[in-house]
Short mmCIF file of N, CA, C and O in Angstrom, two decimals:
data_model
loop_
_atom_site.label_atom_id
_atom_site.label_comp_id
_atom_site.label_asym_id
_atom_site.label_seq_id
_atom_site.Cartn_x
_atom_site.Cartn_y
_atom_site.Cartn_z
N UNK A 6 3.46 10.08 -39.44
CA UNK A 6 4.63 9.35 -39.86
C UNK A 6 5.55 9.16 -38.66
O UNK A 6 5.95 10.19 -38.12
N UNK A 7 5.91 8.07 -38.21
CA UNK A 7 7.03 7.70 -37.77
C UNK A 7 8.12 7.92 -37.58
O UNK A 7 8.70 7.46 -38.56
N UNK A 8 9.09 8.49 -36.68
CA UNK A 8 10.24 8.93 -36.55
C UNK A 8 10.81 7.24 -36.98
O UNK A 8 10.30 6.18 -36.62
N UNK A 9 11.99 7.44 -37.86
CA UNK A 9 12.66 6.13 -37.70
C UNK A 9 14.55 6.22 -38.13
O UNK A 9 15.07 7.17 -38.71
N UNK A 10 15.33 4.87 -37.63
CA UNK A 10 16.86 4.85 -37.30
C UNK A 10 17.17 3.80 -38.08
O UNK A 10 17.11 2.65 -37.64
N UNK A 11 17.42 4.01 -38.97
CA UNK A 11 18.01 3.13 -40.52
C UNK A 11 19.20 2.48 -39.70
O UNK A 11 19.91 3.35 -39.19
N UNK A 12 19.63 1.17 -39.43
CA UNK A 12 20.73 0.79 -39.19
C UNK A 12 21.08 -0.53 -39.97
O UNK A 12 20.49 -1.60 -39.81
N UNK A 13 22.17 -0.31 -40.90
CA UNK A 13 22.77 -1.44 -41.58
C UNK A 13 21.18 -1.79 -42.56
O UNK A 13 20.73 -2.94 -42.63
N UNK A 14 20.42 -0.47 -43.33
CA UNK A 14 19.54 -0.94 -44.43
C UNK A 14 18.29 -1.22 -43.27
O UNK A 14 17.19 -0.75 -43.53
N UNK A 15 18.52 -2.21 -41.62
CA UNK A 15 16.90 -1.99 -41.40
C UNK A 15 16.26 -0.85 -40.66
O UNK A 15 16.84 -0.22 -39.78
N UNK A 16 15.11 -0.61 -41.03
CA UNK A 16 14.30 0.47 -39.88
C UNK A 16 13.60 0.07 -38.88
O UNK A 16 12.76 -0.83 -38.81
N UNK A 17 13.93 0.67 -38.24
CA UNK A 17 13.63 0.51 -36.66
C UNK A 17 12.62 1.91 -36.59
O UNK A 17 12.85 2.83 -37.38
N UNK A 18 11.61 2.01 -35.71
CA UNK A 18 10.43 2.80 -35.29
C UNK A 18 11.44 3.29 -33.90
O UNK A 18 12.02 2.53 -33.12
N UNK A 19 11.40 4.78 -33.89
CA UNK A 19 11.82 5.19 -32.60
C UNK A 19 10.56 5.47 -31.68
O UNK A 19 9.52 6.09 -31.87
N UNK A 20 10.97 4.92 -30.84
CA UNK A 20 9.84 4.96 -29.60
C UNK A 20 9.85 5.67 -28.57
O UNK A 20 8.90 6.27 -28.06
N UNK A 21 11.27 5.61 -28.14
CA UNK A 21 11.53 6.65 -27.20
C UNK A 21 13.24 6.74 -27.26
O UNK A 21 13.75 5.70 -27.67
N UNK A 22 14.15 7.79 -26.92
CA UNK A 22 14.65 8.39 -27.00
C UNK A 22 15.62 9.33 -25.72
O UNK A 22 15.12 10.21 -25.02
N UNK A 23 17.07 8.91 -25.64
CA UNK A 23 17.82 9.73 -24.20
C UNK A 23 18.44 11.12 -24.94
O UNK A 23 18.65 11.11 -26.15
N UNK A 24 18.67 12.05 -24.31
CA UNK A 24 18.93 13.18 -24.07
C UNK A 24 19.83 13.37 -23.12
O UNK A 24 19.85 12.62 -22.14
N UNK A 25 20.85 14.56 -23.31
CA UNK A 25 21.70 15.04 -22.72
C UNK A 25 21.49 16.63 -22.78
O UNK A 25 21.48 17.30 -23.81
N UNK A 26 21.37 16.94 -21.92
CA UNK A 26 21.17 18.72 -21.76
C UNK A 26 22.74 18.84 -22.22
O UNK A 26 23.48 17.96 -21.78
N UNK A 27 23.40 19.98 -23.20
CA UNK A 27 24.84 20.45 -23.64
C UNK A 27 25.29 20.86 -22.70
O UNK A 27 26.33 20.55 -22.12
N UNK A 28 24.17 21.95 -22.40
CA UNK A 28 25.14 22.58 -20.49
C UNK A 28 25.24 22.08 -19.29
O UNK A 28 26.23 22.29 -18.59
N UNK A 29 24.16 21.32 -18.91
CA UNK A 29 24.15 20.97 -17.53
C UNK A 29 24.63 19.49 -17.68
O UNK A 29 25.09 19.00 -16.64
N UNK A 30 24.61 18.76 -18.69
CA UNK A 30 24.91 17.54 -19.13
C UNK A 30 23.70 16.51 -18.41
O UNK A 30 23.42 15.34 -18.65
N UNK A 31 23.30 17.23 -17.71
CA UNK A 31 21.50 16.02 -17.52
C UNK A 31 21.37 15.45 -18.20
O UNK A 31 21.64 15.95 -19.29
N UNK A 32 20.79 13.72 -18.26
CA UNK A 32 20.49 12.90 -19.06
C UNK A 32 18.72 13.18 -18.66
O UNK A 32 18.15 13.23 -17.57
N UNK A 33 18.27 13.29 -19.88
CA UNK A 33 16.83 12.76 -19.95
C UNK A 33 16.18 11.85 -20.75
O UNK A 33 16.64 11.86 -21.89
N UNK A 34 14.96 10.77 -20.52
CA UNK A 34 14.63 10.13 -21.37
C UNK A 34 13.19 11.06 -22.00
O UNK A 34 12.61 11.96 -21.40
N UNK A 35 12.87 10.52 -23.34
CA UNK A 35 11.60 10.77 -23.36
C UNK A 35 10.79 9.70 -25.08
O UNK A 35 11.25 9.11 -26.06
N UNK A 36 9.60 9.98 -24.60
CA UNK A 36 9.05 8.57 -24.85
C UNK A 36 7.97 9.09 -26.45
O UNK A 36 7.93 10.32 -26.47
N UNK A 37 7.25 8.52 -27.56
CA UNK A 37 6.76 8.75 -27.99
C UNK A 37 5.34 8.89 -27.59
O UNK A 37 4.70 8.01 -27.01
N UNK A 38 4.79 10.27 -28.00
CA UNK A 38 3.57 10.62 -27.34
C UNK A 38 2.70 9.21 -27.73
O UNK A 38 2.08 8.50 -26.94
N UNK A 39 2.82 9.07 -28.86
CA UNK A 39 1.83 8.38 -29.74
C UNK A 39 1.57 6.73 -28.85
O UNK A 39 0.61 6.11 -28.40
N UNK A 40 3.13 6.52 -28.96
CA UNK A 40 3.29 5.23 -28.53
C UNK A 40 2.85 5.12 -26.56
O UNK A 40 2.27 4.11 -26.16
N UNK A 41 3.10 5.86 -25.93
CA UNK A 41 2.69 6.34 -24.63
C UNK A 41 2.04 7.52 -24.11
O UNK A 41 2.31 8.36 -23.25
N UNK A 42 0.98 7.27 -25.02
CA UNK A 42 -0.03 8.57 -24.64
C UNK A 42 -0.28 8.26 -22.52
O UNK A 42 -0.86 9.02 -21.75
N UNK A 43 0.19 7.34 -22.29
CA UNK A 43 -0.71 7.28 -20.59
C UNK A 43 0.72 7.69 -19.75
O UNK A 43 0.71 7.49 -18.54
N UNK A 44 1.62 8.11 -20.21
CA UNK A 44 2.67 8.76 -19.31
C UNK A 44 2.39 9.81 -19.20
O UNK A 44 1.20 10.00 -19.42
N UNK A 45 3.21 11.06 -18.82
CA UNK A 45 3.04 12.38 -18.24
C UNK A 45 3.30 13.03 -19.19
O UNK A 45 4.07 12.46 -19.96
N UNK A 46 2.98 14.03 -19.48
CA UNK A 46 3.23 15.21 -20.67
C UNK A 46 4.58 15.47 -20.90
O UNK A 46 5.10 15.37 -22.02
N UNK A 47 5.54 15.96 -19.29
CA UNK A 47 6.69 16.33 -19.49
C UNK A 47 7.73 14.92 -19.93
O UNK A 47 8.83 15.21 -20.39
N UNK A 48 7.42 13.64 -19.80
CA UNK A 48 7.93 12.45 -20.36
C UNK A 48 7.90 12.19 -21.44
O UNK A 48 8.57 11.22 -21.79
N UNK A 49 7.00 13.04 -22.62
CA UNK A 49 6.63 12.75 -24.01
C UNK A 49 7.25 13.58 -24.49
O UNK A 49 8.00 14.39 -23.93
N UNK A 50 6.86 13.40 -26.17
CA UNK A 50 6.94 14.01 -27.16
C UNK A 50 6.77 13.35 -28.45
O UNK A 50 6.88 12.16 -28.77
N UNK A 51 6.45 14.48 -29.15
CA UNK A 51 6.01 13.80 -30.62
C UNK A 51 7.20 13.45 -31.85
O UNK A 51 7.42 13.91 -32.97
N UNK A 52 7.87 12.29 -30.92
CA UNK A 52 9.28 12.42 -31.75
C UNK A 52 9.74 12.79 -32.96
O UNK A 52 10.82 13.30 -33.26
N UNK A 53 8.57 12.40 -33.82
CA UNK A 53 8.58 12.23 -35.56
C UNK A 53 8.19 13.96 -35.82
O UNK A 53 7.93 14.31 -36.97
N UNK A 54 8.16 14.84 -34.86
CA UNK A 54 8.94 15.88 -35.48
C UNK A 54 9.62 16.85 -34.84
O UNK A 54 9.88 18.03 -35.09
N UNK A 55 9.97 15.74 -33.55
CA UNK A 55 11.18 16.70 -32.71
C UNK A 55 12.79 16.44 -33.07
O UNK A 55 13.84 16.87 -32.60
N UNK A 56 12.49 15.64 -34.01
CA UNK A 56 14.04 14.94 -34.25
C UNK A 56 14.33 15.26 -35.37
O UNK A 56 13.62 14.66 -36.18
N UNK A 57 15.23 16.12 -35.94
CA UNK A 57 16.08 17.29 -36.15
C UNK A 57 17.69 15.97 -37.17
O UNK A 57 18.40 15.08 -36.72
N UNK A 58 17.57 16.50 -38.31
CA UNK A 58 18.90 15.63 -38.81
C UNK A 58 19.82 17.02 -39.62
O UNK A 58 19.74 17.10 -40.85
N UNK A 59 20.41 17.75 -39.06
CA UNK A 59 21.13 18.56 -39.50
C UNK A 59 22.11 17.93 -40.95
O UNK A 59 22.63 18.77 -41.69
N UNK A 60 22.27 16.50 -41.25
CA UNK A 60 22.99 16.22 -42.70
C UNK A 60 22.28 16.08 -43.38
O UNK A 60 22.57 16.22 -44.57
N UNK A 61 21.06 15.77 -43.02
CA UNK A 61 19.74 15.56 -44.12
C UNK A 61 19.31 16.89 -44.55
O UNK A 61 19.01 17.29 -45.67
N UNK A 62 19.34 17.54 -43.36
CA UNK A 62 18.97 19.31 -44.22
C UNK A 62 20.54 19.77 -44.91
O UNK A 62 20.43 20.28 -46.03
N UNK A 63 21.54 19.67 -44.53
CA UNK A 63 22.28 20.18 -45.47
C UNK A 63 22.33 19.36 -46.68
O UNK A 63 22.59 20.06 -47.66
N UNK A 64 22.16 17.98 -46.98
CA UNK A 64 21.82 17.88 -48.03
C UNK A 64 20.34 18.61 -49.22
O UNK A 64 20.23 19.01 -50.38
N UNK A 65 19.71 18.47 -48.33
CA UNK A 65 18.91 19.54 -49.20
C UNK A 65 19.15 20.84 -49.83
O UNK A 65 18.75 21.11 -50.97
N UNK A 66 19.82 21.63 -49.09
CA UNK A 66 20.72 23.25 -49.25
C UNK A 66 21.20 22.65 -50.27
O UNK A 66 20.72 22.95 -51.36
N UNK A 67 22.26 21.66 -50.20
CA UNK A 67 22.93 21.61 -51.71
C UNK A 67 22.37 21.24 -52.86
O UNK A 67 22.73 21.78 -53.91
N UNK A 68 21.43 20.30 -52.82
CA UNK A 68 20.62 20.15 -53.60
C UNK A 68 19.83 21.06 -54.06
O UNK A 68 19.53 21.09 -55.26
N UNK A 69 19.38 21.96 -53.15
CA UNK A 69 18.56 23.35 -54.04
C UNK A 69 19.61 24.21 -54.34
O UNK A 69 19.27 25.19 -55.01
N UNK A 70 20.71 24.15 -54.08
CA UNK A 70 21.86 25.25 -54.52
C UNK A 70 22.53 24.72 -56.14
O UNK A 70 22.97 25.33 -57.12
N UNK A 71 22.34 23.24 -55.79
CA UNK A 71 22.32 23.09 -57.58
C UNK A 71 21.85 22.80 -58.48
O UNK A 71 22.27 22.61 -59.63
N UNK A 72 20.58 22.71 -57.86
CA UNK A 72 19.25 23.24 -58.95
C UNK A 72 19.38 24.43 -59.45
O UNK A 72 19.45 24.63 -60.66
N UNK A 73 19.43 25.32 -58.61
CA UNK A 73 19.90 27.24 -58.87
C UNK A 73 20.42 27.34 -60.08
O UNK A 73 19.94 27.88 -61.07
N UNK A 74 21.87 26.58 -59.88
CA UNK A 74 22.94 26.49 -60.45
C UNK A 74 22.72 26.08 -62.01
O UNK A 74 23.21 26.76 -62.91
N UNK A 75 21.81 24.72 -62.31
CA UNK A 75 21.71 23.99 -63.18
C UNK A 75 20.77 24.78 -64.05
O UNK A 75 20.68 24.77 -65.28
N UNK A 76 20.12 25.45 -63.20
CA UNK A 76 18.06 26.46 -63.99
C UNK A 76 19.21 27.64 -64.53
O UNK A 76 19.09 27.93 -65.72
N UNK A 77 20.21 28.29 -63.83
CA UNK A 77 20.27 29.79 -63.97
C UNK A 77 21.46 29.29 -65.85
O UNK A 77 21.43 29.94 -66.90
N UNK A 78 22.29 28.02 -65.56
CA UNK A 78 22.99 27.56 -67.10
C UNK A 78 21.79 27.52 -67.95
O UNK A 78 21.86 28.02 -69.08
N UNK A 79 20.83 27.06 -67.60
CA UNK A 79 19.75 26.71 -68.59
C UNK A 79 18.89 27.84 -68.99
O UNK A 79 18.15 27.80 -69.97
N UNK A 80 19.02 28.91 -68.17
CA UNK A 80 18.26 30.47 -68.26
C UNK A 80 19.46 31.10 -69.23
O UNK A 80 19.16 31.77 -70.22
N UNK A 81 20.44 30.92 -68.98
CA UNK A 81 21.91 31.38 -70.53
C UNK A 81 21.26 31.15 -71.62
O UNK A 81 20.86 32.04 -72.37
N UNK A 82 21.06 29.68 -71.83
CA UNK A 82 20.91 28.77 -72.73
C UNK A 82 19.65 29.63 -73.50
O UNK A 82 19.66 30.28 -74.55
N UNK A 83 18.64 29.38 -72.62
CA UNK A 83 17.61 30.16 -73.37
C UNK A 83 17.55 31.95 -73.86
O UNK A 83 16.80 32.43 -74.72
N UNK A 84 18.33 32.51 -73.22
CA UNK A 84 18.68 34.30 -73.52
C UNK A 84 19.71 33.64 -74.81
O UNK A 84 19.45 34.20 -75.87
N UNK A 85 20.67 32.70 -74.91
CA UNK A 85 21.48 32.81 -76.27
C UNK A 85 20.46 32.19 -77.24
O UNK A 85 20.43 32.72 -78.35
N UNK A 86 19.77 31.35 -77.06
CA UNK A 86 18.61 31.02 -78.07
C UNK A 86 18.07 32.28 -78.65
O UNK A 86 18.19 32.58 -79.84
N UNK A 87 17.55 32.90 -77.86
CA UNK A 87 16.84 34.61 -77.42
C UNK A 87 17.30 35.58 -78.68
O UNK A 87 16.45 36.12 -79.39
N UNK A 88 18.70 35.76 -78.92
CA UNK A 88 19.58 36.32 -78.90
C UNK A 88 19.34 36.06 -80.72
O UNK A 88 18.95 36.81 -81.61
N UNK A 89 19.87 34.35 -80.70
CA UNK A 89 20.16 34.07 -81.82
C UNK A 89 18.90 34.38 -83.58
O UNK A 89 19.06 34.52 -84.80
N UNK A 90 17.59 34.34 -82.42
CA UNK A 90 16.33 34.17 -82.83
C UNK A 90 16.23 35.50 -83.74
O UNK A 90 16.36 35.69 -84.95
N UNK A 91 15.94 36.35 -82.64
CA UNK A 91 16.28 37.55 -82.68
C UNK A 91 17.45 38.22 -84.44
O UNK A 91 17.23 38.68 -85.55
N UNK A 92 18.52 37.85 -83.68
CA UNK A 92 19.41 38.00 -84.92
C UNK A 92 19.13 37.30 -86.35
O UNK A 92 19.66 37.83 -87.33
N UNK A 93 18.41 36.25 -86.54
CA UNK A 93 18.14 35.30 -88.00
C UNK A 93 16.84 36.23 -87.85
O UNK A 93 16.75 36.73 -88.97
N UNK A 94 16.13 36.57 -87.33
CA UNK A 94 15.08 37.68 -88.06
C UNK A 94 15.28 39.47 -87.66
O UNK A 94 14.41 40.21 -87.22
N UNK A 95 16.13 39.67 -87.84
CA UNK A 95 16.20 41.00 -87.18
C UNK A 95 15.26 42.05 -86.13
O UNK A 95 14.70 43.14 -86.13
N UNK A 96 15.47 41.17 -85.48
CA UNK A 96 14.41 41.35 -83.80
C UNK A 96 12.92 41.15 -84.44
O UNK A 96 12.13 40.85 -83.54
N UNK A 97 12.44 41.21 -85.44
CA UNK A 97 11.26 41.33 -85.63
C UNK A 97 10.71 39.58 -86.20
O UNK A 97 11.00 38.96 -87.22
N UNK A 98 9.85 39.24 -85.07
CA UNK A 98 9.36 38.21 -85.10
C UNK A 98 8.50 37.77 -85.74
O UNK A 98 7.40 37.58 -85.21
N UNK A 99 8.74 37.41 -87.25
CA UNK A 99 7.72 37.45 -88.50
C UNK A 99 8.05 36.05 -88.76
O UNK A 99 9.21 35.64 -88.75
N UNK A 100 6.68 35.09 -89.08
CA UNK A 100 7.42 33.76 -89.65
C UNK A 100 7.32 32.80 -88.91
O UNK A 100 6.38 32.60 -88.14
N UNK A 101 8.52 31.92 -89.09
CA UNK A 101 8.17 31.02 -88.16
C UNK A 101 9.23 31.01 -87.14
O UNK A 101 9.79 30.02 -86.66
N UNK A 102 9.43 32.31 -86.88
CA UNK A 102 9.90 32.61 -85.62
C UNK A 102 9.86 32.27 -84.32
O UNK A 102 9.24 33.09 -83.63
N UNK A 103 10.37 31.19 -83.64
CA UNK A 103 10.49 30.73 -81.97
C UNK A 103 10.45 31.94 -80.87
O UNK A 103 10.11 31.62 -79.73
N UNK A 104 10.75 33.21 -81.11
CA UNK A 104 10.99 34.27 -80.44
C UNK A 104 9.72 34.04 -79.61
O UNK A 104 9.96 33.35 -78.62
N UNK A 105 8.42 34.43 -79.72
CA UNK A 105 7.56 34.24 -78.73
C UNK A 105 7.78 33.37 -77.20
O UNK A 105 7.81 33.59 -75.99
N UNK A 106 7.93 31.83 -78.55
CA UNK A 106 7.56 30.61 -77.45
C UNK A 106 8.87 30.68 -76.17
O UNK A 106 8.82 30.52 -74.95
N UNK A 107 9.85 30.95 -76.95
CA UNK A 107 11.42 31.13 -76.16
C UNK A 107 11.09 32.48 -74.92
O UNK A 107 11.38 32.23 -73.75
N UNK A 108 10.66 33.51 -75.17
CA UNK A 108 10.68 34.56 -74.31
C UNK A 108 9.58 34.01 -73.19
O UNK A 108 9.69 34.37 -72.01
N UNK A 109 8.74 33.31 -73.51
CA UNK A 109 7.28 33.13 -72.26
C UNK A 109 8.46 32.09 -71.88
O UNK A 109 8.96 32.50 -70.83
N UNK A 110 9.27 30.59 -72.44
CA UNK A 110 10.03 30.02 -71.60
C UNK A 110 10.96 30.45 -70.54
O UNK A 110 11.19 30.05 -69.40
N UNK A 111 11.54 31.61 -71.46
CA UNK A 111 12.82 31.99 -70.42
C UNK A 111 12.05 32.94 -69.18
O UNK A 111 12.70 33.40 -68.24
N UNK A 112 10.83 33.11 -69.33
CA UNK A 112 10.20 34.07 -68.38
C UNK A 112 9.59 33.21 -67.09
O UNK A 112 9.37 33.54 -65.92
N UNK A 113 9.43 32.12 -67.73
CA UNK A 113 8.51 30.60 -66.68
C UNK A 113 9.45 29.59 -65.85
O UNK A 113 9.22 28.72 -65.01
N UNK A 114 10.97 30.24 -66.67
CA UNK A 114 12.17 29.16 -66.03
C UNK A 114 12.98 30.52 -65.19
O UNK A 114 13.79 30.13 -64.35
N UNK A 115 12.86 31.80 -65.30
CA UNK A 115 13.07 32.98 -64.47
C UNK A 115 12.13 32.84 -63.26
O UNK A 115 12.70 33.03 -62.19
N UNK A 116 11.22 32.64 -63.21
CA UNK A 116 10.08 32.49 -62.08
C UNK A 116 10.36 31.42 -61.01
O UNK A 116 10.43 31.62 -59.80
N UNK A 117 10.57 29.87 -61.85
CA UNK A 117 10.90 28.84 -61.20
C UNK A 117 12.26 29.04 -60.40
O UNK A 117 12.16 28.92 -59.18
N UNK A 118 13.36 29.30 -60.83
CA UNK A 118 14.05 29.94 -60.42
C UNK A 118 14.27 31.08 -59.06
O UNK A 118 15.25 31.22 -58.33
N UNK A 119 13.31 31.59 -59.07
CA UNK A 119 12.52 32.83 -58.04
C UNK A 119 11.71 31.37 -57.02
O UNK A 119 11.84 31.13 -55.81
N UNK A 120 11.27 30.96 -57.60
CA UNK A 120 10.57 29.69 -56.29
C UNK A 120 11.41 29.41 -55.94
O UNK A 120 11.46 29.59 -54.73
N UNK A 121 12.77 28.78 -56.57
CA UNK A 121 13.78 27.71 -56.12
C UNK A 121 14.35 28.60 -55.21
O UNK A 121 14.23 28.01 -54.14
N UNK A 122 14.82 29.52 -55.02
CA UNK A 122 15.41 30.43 -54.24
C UNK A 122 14.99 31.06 -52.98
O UNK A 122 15.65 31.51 -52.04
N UNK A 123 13.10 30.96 -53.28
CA UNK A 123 12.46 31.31 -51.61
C UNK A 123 12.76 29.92 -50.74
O UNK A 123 12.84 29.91 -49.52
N UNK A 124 12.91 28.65 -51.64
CA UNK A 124 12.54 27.85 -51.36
C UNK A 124 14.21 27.44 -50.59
O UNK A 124 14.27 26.65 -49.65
N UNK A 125 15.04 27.90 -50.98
CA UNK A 125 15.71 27.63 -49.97
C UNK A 125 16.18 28.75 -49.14
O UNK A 125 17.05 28.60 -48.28
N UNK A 126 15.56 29.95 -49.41
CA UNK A 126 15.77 31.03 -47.83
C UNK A 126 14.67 30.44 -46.77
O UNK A 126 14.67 30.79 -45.59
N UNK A 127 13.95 29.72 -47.19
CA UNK A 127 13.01 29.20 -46.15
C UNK A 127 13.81 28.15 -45.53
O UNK A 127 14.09 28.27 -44.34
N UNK A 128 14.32 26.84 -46.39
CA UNK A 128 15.08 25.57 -45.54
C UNK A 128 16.37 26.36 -44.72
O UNK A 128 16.84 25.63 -43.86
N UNK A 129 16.80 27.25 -44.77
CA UNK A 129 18.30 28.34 -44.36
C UNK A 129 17.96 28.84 -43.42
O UNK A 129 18.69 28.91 -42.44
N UNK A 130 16.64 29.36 -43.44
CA UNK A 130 15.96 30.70 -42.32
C UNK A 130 15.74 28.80 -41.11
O UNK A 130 16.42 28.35 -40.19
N UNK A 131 14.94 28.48 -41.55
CA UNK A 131 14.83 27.32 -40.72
C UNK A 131 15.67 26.57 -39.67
O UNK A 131 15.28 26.17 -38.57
N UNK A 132 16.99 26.44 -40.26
CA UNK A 132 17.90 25.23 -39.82
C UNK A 132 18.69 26.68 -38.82
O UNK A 132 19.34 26.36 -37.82
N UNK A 133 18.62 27.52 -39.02
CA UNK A 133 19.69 28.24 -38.67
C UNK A 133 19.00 29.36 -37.42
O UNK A 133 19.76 30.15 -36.87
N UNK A 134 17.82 29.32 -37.14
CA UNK A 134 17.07 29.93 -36.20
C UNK A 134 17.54 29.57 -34.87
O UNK A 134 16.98 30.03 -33.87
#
């Protein structure tokens, strides 16, 4: 895939690319391997995944932070279901009792939950290395 620079809706293919060292303030250019495989090694790179969008990953963080947010209201939701089930049969699940199907849910949306959460100590551990 293509590194690419959305401007005003069109995309543009990045090809190559200037650089500024932070400390020494050196300007460097460097070129897409793909697109100039016959230049020199230290002139390349594989832009499409050296190029780094720090707002695009924090949009993601928030986005998995309110997924979290949205699963853990909806994990309530299902413990007061839980709760209620429970209470109209006096814990004992005789009938046509939901208690089963509700406890394997709230146990499968507890899990997802547990993904959603590696899933963003991984994008966190990442951006912040």
């Amino acid at each position: 895939m293509k590194a690419r620079l959305n401007i005003l809706g069109r995309k543009h293919n990045i090809v190559s690319v200037e650089v500024q060292d932070p400390e020494t303030g050196e300007r460097k250019h460097f070129y897409d391997s793909e697109e100039f495989s016959f230049m020199p090694e230290d002139k390349t790179a594989d832009l499409a995944n050296c190029i780094e969008s720090p707002i695009y990953e924090a949009r993601i963080v928030e986005d998995l932070n309110q997924l979290i947010v949205d699963s853990r209201d909806h994990l309530k939701d299902l413990g007061n279901q839980i709760i209620q089930e429970a209470l109209v049969h006096n814990g004992l699940p005789f009938g046509d009792s939901a208690l089963p199907s509700l406890a394997k849910e709230y146990k499968e949306h507890s899990d997802y939950i547990d993904g959603v959460a590696s899933a963003l100590e991984v994008v966190k551990r990442d951006n912040y290395e």
